[in-house]
């Protein structure tokens, strides 16, 4: 299999020989409740060779995440509720864990950034930003991205059963320490 880089890294040709060159375009889910921002970002990314599906609301984004596949998610953090962007990121990470995830925010607060990192957002972009730079960032991230390794889910009961001895030992040590530090009751 040969990968051909053709001027834009967003379009590659995958073929066993040079006769069959079918373009592969990265599909982007763009979520923003601001019509002007959403339209501007859509047009810019489409001009740069991305296939953009725009969603004006969290509900529409969630519907799209469950019905279509995407390579990239770009979502506003605050629309209209502060946690809306996190809801979309969480849904995408759950349904499509290999998608590149970018959060866009006009409020560069530290807590929001930390929460985004905990949700495994690949990048946080602070408004205002140049739309042309967004396409460059996407190309760069798509070239270096690695598939996420899924952690196997384990039932809480299984974890507790496996760790019972250390849990009891830790608890008993805390009880003994607490008994030594408290004055005798009268």
PDB file of C-alpha atoms in Angstrom:
ATOM      1  CA  UNK A   1       0.000   0.000   0.000  1.00  0.00           C
ATOM      2  CA  UNK A   2       1.480   3.334  -1.025  1.00  0.00           C
ATOM      3  CA  UNK A   3       0.531   6.673   0.515  1.00  0.00           C
ATOM      4  CA  UNK A   4       0.814   9.666  -1.774  1.00  0.00           C
ATOM      5  CA  UNK A   5       0.912  13.112  -0.224  1.00  0.00           C
ATOM      6  CA  UNK A   6      -0.703  15.450  -2.734  1.00  0.00           C
ATOM      7  CA  UNK A   7      -0.107  19.164  -1.922  1.00  0.00           C
ATOM      8  CA  UNK A   8      -2.550  18.995   0.964  1.00  0.00           C
ATOM      9  CA  UNK A   9      -2.048  16.453   3.684  1.00  0.00           C
ATOM     10  CA  UNK A  10      -5.803  16.190   4.054  1.00  0.00           C
ATOM     11  CA  UNK A  11      -6.044  14.344   0.747  1.00  0.00           C
ATOM     12  CA  UNK A  12      -4.029  11.175   0.347  1.00  0.00           C
ATOM     13  CA  UNK A  13      -4.218   8.435  -2.235  1.00  0.00           C
ATOM     14  CA  UNK A  14      -4.075   4.857  -1.067  1.00  0.00           C
ATOM     15  CA  UNK A  15      -3.444   2.322  -3.782  1.00  0.00           C
ATOM     16  CA  UNK A  16      -1.504  -0.841  -4.554  1.00  0.00           C
ATOM     17  CA  UNK A  17      -0.475   0.711  -7.849  1.00  0.00           C
ATOM     18  CA  UNK A  18      -0.504   4.193  -9.318  1.00  0.00           C
ATOM     19  CA  UNK A  19      -3.508   3.522 -11.591  1.00  0.00           C
ATOM     20  CA  UNK A  20      -6.212   3.745  -8.876  1.00  0.00           C
ATOM     21  CA  UNK A  21      -5.994   7.074  -7.073  1.00  0.00           C
ATOM     22  CA  UNK A  22      -9.043   7.604  -4.910  1.00  0.00           C
ATOM     23  CA  UNK A  23      -8.919  10.692  -2.660  1.00  0.00           C
ATOM     24  CA  UNK A  24      -9.450  10.184   1.058  1.00  0.00           C
ATOM     25  CA  UNK A  25     -10.894  13.307   2.679  1.00  0.00           C
ATOM     26  CA  UNK A  26     -11.047  13.802   6.412  1.00  0.00           C
ATOM     27  CA  UNK A  27     -14.605  14.196   7.637  1.00  0.00           C
ATOM     28  CA  UNK A  28     -15.097  16.915  10.263  1.00  0.00           C
ATOM     29  CA  UNK A  29     -18.031  17.396  12.626  1.00  0.00           C
ATOM     30  CA  UNK A  30     -18.188  21.109  13.430  1.00  0.00           C
ATOM     31  CA  UNK A  31     -20.418  22.067  16.361  1.00  0.00           C
ATOM     32  CA  UNK A  32     -21.117  25.719  17.193  1.00  0.00           C
ATOM     33  CA  UNK A  33     -24.321  27.543  18.056  1.00  0.00           C
ATOM     34  CA  UNK A  34     -23.079  30.802  16.491  1.00  0.00           C
ATOM     35  CA  UNK A  35     -24.227  30.780  12.836  1.00  0.00           C
ATOM     36  CA  UNK A  36     -21.540  33.205  11.638  1.00  0.00           C
ATOM     37  CA  UNK A  37     -18.674  31.325  13.296  1.00  0.00           C
ATOM     38  CA  UNK A  38     -19.991  27.958  12.132  1.00  0.00           C
ATOM     39  CA  UNK A  39     -20.403  29.180   8.525  1.00  0.00           C
ATOM     40  CA  UNK A  40     -16.980  30.851   8.435  1.00  0.00           C
ATOM     41  CA  UNK A  41     -15.218  27.769   9.812  1.00  0.00           C
ATOM     42  CA  UNK A  42     -17.148  25.440   7.486  1.00  0.00           C
ATOM     43  CA  UNK A  43     -16.312  27.425   4.356  1.00  0.00           C
ATOM     44  CA  UNK A  44     -12.643  27.773   5.332  1.00  0.00           C
ATOM     45  CA  UNK A  45     -12.204  24.083   6.092  1.00  0.00           C
ATOM     46  CA  UNK A  46     -14.073  23.014   2.950  1.00  0.00           C
ATOM     47  CA  UNK A  47     -11.813  25.264   0.838  1.00  0.00           C
ATOM     48  CA  UNK A  48      -8.848  23.492   2.417  1.00  0.00           C
ATOM     49  CA  UNK A  49     -10.191  20.100   1.347  1.00  0.00           C
ATOM     50  CA  UNK A  50     -12.061  18.889   4.427  1.00  0.00           C
ATOM     51  CA  UNK A  51     -15.533  17.348   4.284  1.00  0.00           C
ATOM     52  CA  UNK A  52     -17.450  19.369   6.896  1.00  0.00           C
ATOM     53  CA  UNK A  53     -20.756  18.470   8.540  1.00  0.00           C
ATOM     54  CA  UNK A  54     -21.989  21.387  10.651  1.00  0.00           C
ATOM     55  CA  UNK A  55     -24.260  21.086  13.687  1.00  0.00           C
ATOM     56  CA  UNK A  56     -25.896  24.122  15.314  1.00  0.00           C
ATOM     57  CA  UNK A  57     -26.738  22.403  18.615  1.00  0.00           C
ATOM     58  CA  UNK A  58     -25.663  19.733  21.028  1.00  0.00           C
ATOM     59  CA  UNK A  59     -28.743  17.649  20.219  1.00  0.00           C
ATOM     60  CA  UNK A  60     -27.919  17.689  16.492  1.00  0.00           C
ATOM     61  CA  UNK A  61     -24.266  16.893  17.204  1.00  0.00           C
ATOM     62  CA  UNK A  62     -25.230  13.907  19.349  1.00  0.00           C
ATOM     63  CA  UNK A  63     -27.538  12.637  16.608  1.00  0.00           C
ATOM     64  CA  UNK A  64     -24.748  12.927  14.039  1.00  0.00           C
ATOM     65  CA  UNK A  65     -22.208  11.224  16.298  1.00  0.00           C
ATOM     66  CA  UNK A  66     -24.499   8.211  16.620  1.00  0.00           C
ATOM     67  CA  UNK A  67     -25.367   7.996  12.917  1.00  0.00           C
ATOM     68  CA  UNK A  68     -22.177   8.970  11.057  1.00  0.00           C
ATOM     69  CA  UNK A  69     -18.425   8.461  11.328  1.00  0.00           C
ATOM     70  CA  UNK A  70     -16.002  11.364  11.685  1.00  0.00           C
ATOM     71  CA  UNK A  71     -12.244  11.784  11.666  1.00  0.00           C
ATOM     72  CA  UNK A  72     -12.350  15.094  13.538  1.00  0.00           C
ATOM     73  CA  UNK A  73     -14.612  16.856  16.024  1.00  0.00           C
ATOM     74  CA  UNK A  74     -14.387  20.609  16.470  1.00  0.00           C
ATOM     75  CA  UNK A  75     -16.805  21.871  19.090  1.00  0.00           C
ATOM     76  CA  UNK A  76     -17.435  25.107  20.886  1.00  0.00           C
ATOM     77  CA  UNK A  77     -17.182  24.706  24.637  1.00  0.00           C
ATOM     78  CA  UNK A  78     -19.989  27.081  25.653  1.00  0.00           C
ATOM     79  CA  UNK A  79     -23.254  26.707  23.719  1.00  0.00           C
ATOM     80  CA  UNK A  80     -25.462  27.978  25.427  1.00  0.00           C
ATOM     81  CA  UNK A  81     -24.622  26.067  28.621  1.00  0.00           C
ATOM     82  CA  UNK A  82     -21.039  25.890  29.896  1.00  0.00           C
ATOM     83  CA  UNK A  83     -20.924  22.073  29.858  1.00  0.00           C
ATOM     84  CA  UNK A  84     -22.318  21.600  26.350  1.00  0.00           C
ATOM     85  CA  UNK A  85     -18.941  21.211  24.642  1.00  0.00           C
ATOM     86  CA  UNK A  86     -17.893  18.639  27.222  1.00  0.00           C
ATOM     87  CA  UNK A  87     -21.071  16.683  26.502  1.00  0.00           C
ATOM     88  CA  UNK A  88     -20.204  16.526  22.804  1.00  0.00           C
ATOM     89  CA  UNK A  89     -16.561  15.574  23.490  1.00  0.00           C
ATOM     90  CA  UNK A  90     -17.645  12.826  25.883  1.00  0.00           C
ATOM     91  CA  UNK A  91     -20.092  11.415  23.349  1.00  0.00           C
ATOM     92  CA  UNK A  92     -17.473  11.467  20.595  1.00  0.00           C
ATOM     93  CA  UNK A  93     -14.809   9.842  22.771  1.00  0.00           C
ATOM     94  CA  UNK A  94     -17.282   7.134  23.737  1.00  0.00           C
ATOM     95  CA  UNK A  95     -18.659   6.460  20.237  1.00  0.00           C
ATOM     96  CA  UNK A  96     -15.649   7.277  18.057  1.00  0.00           C
ATOM     97  CA  UNK A  97     -12.523   7.156  20.235  1.00  0.00           C
ATOM     98  CA  UNK A  98     -10.071   7.513  17.356  1.00  0.00           C
ATOM     99  CA  UNK A  99     -11.492  10.859  16.201  1.00  0.00           C
ATOM    100  CA  UNK A 100      -9.295  13.907  16.685  1.00  0.00           C
ATOM    101  CA  UNK A 101     -11.060  16.173  19.184  1.00  0.00           C
ATOM    102  CA  UNK A 102     -10.649  19.951  19.355  1.00  0.00           C
ATOM    103  CA  UNK A 103     -12.404  22.269  21.795  1.00  0.00           C
ATOM    104  CA  UNK A 104     -12.923  25.924  20.882  1.00  0.00           C
ATOM    105  CA  UNK A 105     -13.544  28.422  23.655  1.00  0.00           C
ATOM    106  CA  UNK A 106     -13.853  32.160  23.985  1.00  0.00           C
ATOM    107  CA  UNK A 107     -13.255  31.804  27.718  1.00  0.00           C
ATOM    108  CA  UNK A 108      -9.687  30.674  28.362  1.00  0.00           C
ATOM    109  CA  UNK A 109     -10.307  29.667  31.963  1.00  0.00           C
ATOM    110  CA  UNK A 110      -7.954  27.273  33.691  1.00  0.00           C
ATOM    111  CA  UNK A 111     -10.659  24.961  35.068  1.00  0.00           C
ATOM    112  CA  UNK A 112     -12.275  24.540  31.671  1.00  0.00           C
ATOM    113  CA  UNK A 113      -8.912  23.750  30.102  1.00  0.00           C
ATOM    114  CA  UNK A 114      -8.127  21.194  32.790  1.00  0.00           C
ATOM    115  CA  UNK A 115     -11.527  19.548  32.381  1.00  0.00           C
ATOM    116  CA  UNK A 116     -10.944  19.367  28.626  1.00  0.00           C
ATOM    117  CA  UNK A 117      -7.585  17.718  29.158  1.00  0.00           C
ATOM    118  CA  UNK A 118      -9.195  15.217  31.501  1.00  0.00           C
ATOM    119  CA  UNK A 119     -11.712  14.453  28.741  1.00  0.00           C
ATOM    120  CA  UNK A 120      -8.788  13.843  26.419  1.00  0.00           C
ATOM    121  CA  UNK A 121      -9.386  16.726  24.067  1.00  0.00           C
ATOM    122  CA  UNK A 122      -6.481  16.738  21.640  1.00  0.00           C
ATOM    123  CA  UNK A 123      -6.320  20.524  21.470  1.00  0.00           C
ATOM    124  CA  UNK A 124      -7.913  23.599  23.020  1.00  0.00           C
ATOM    125  CA  UNK A 125      -8.267  26.583  20.709  1.00  0.00           C
ATOM    126  CA  UNK A 126      -8.976  30.010  22.202  1.00  0.00           C
ATOM    127  CA  UNK A 127     -11.129  32.491  20.275  1.00  0.00           C
ATOM    128  CA  UNK A 128     -10.419  34.601  18.334  1.00  0.00           C
ATOM    129  CA  UNK A 129      -8.236  32.537  16.008  1.00  0.00           C
ATOM    130  CA  UNK A 130      -7.413  32.536  12.299  1.00  0.00           C
ATOM    131  CA  UNK A 131      -9.576  30.023  10.463  1.00  0.00           C
ATOM    132  CA  UNK A 132      -6.754  29.305   8.005  1.00  0.00           C
ATOM    133  CA  UNK A 133      -4.524  28.270  10.903  1.00  0.00           C
ATOM    134  CA  UNK A 134      -7.233  25.816  11.996  1.00  0.00           C
ATOM    135  CA  UNK A 135      -6.889  23.854   8.747  1.00  0.00           C
ATOM    136  CA  UNK A 136      -3.094  23.739   9.201  1.00  0.00           C
ATOM    137  CA  UNK A 137      -3.512  22.541  12.786  1.00  0.00           C
ATOM    138  CA  UNK A 138      -5.922  19.801  11.659  1.00  0.00           C
ATOM    139  CA  UNK A 139      -3.517  18.593   8.971  1.00  0.00           C
ATOM    140  CA  UNK A 140      -0.652  18.508  11.451  1.00  0.00           C
ATOM    141  CA  UNK A 141      -2.673  16.671  14.102  1.00  0.00           C
ATOM    142  CA  UNK A 142      -4.060  14.162  11.581  1.00  0.00           C
ATOM    143  CA  UNK A 143      -0.526  13.271  10.472  1.00  0.00           C
ATOM    144  CA  UNK A 144       0.755  12.601  13.989  1.00  0.00           C
ATOM    145  CA  UNK A 145      -2.354  11.170  15.640  1.00  0.00           C
ATOM    146  CA  UNK A 146      -2.247   7.699  17.045  1.00  0.00           C
ATOM    147  CA  UNK A 147      -5.273   5.488  17.608  1.00  0.00           C
ATOM    148  CA  UNK A 148      -6.432   5.613  21.203  1.00  0.00           C
ATOM    149  CA  UNK A 149      -5.925   2.506  23.219  1.00  0.00           C
ATOM    150  CA  UNK A 150      -9.169   1.488  24.776  1.00  0.00           C
ATOM    151  CA  UNK A 151      -9.018   0.494  28.371  1.00  0.00           C
ATOM    152  CA  UNK A 152     -10.960  -2.625  29.094  1.00  0.00           C
ATOM    153  CA  UNK A 153     -13.993  -1.934  31.231  1.00  0.00           C
ATOM    154  CA  UNK A 154     -14.156  -3.739  34.524  1.00  0.00           C
ATOM    155  CA  UNK A 155     -17.026  -4.013  36.948  1.00  0.00           C
ATOM    156  CA  UNK A 156     -16.619  -2.271  40.289  1.00  0.00           C
ATOM    157  CA  UNK A 157     -17.351  -5.560  42.062  1.00  0.00           C
ATOM    158  CA  UNK A 158     -14.449  -7.247  40.246  1.00  0.00           C
ATOM    159  CA  UNK A 159     -12.084  -4.407  41.181  1.00  0.00           C
ATOM    160  CA  UNK A 160     -13.178  -4.559  44.824  1.00  0.00           C
ATOM    161  CA  UNK A 161     -12.817  -8.332  44.918  1.00  0.00           C
ATOM    162  CA  UNK A 162      -9.339  -8.186  43.402  1.00  0.00           C
ATOM    163  CA  UNK A 163      -8.215  -5.403  45.767  1.00  0.00           C
ATOM    164  CA  UNK A 164     -10.036  -6.476  48.963  1.00  0.00           C
ATOM    165  CA  UNK A 165      -6.893  -7.324  50.930  1.00  0.00           C
ATOM    166  CA  UNK A 166      -5.188  -3.975  50.259  1.00  0.00           C
ATOM    167  CA  UNK A 167      -8.411  -2.031  50.875  1.00  0.00           C
ATOM    168  CA  UNK A 168      -8.968  -3.713  54.246  1.00  0.00           C
ATOM    169  CA  UNK A 169      -5.298  -3.295  55.199  1.00  0.00           C
ATOM    170  CA  UNK A 170      -5.390   0.427  54.317  1.00  0.00           C
ATOM    171  CA  UNK A 171      -8.661   0.929  56.193  1.00  0.00           C
ATOM    172  CA  UNK A 172      -7.382  -0.890  59.284  1.00  0.00           C
ATOM    173  CA  UNK A 173      -4.200   1.201  59.294  1.00  0.00           C
ATOM    174  CA  UNK A 174      -6.246   4.416  59.180  1.00  0.00           C
ATOM    175  CA  UNK A 175      -8.490   3.242  62.025  1.00  0.00           C
ATOM    176  CA  UNK A 176      -5.485   2.394  64.217  1.00  0.00           C
ATOM    177  CA  UNK A 177      -3.842   5.763  63.444  1.00  0.00           C
ATOM    178  CA  UNK A 178      -7.061   7.603  64.245  1.00  0.00           C
ATOM    179  CA  UNK A 179      -7.456   5.728  67.559  1.00  0.00           C
ATOM    180  CA  UNK A 180      -3.940   6.746  68.623  1.00  0.00           C
ATOM    181  CA  UNK A 181      -4.512  10.440  67.855  1.00  0.00           C
ATOM    182  CA  UNK A 182      -7.887  10.776  69.614  1.00  0.00           C
ATOM    183  CA  UNK A 183      -8.050  11.400  73.374  1.00  0.00           C
ATOM    184  CA  UNK A 184      -9.783   8.697  75.442  1.00  0.00           C
ATOM    185  CA  UNK A 185     -13.516   9.238  75.905  1.00  0.00           C
ATOM    186  CA  UNK A 186     -14.791  10.019  79.328  1.00  0.00           C
TER     187      UNK A 186
END
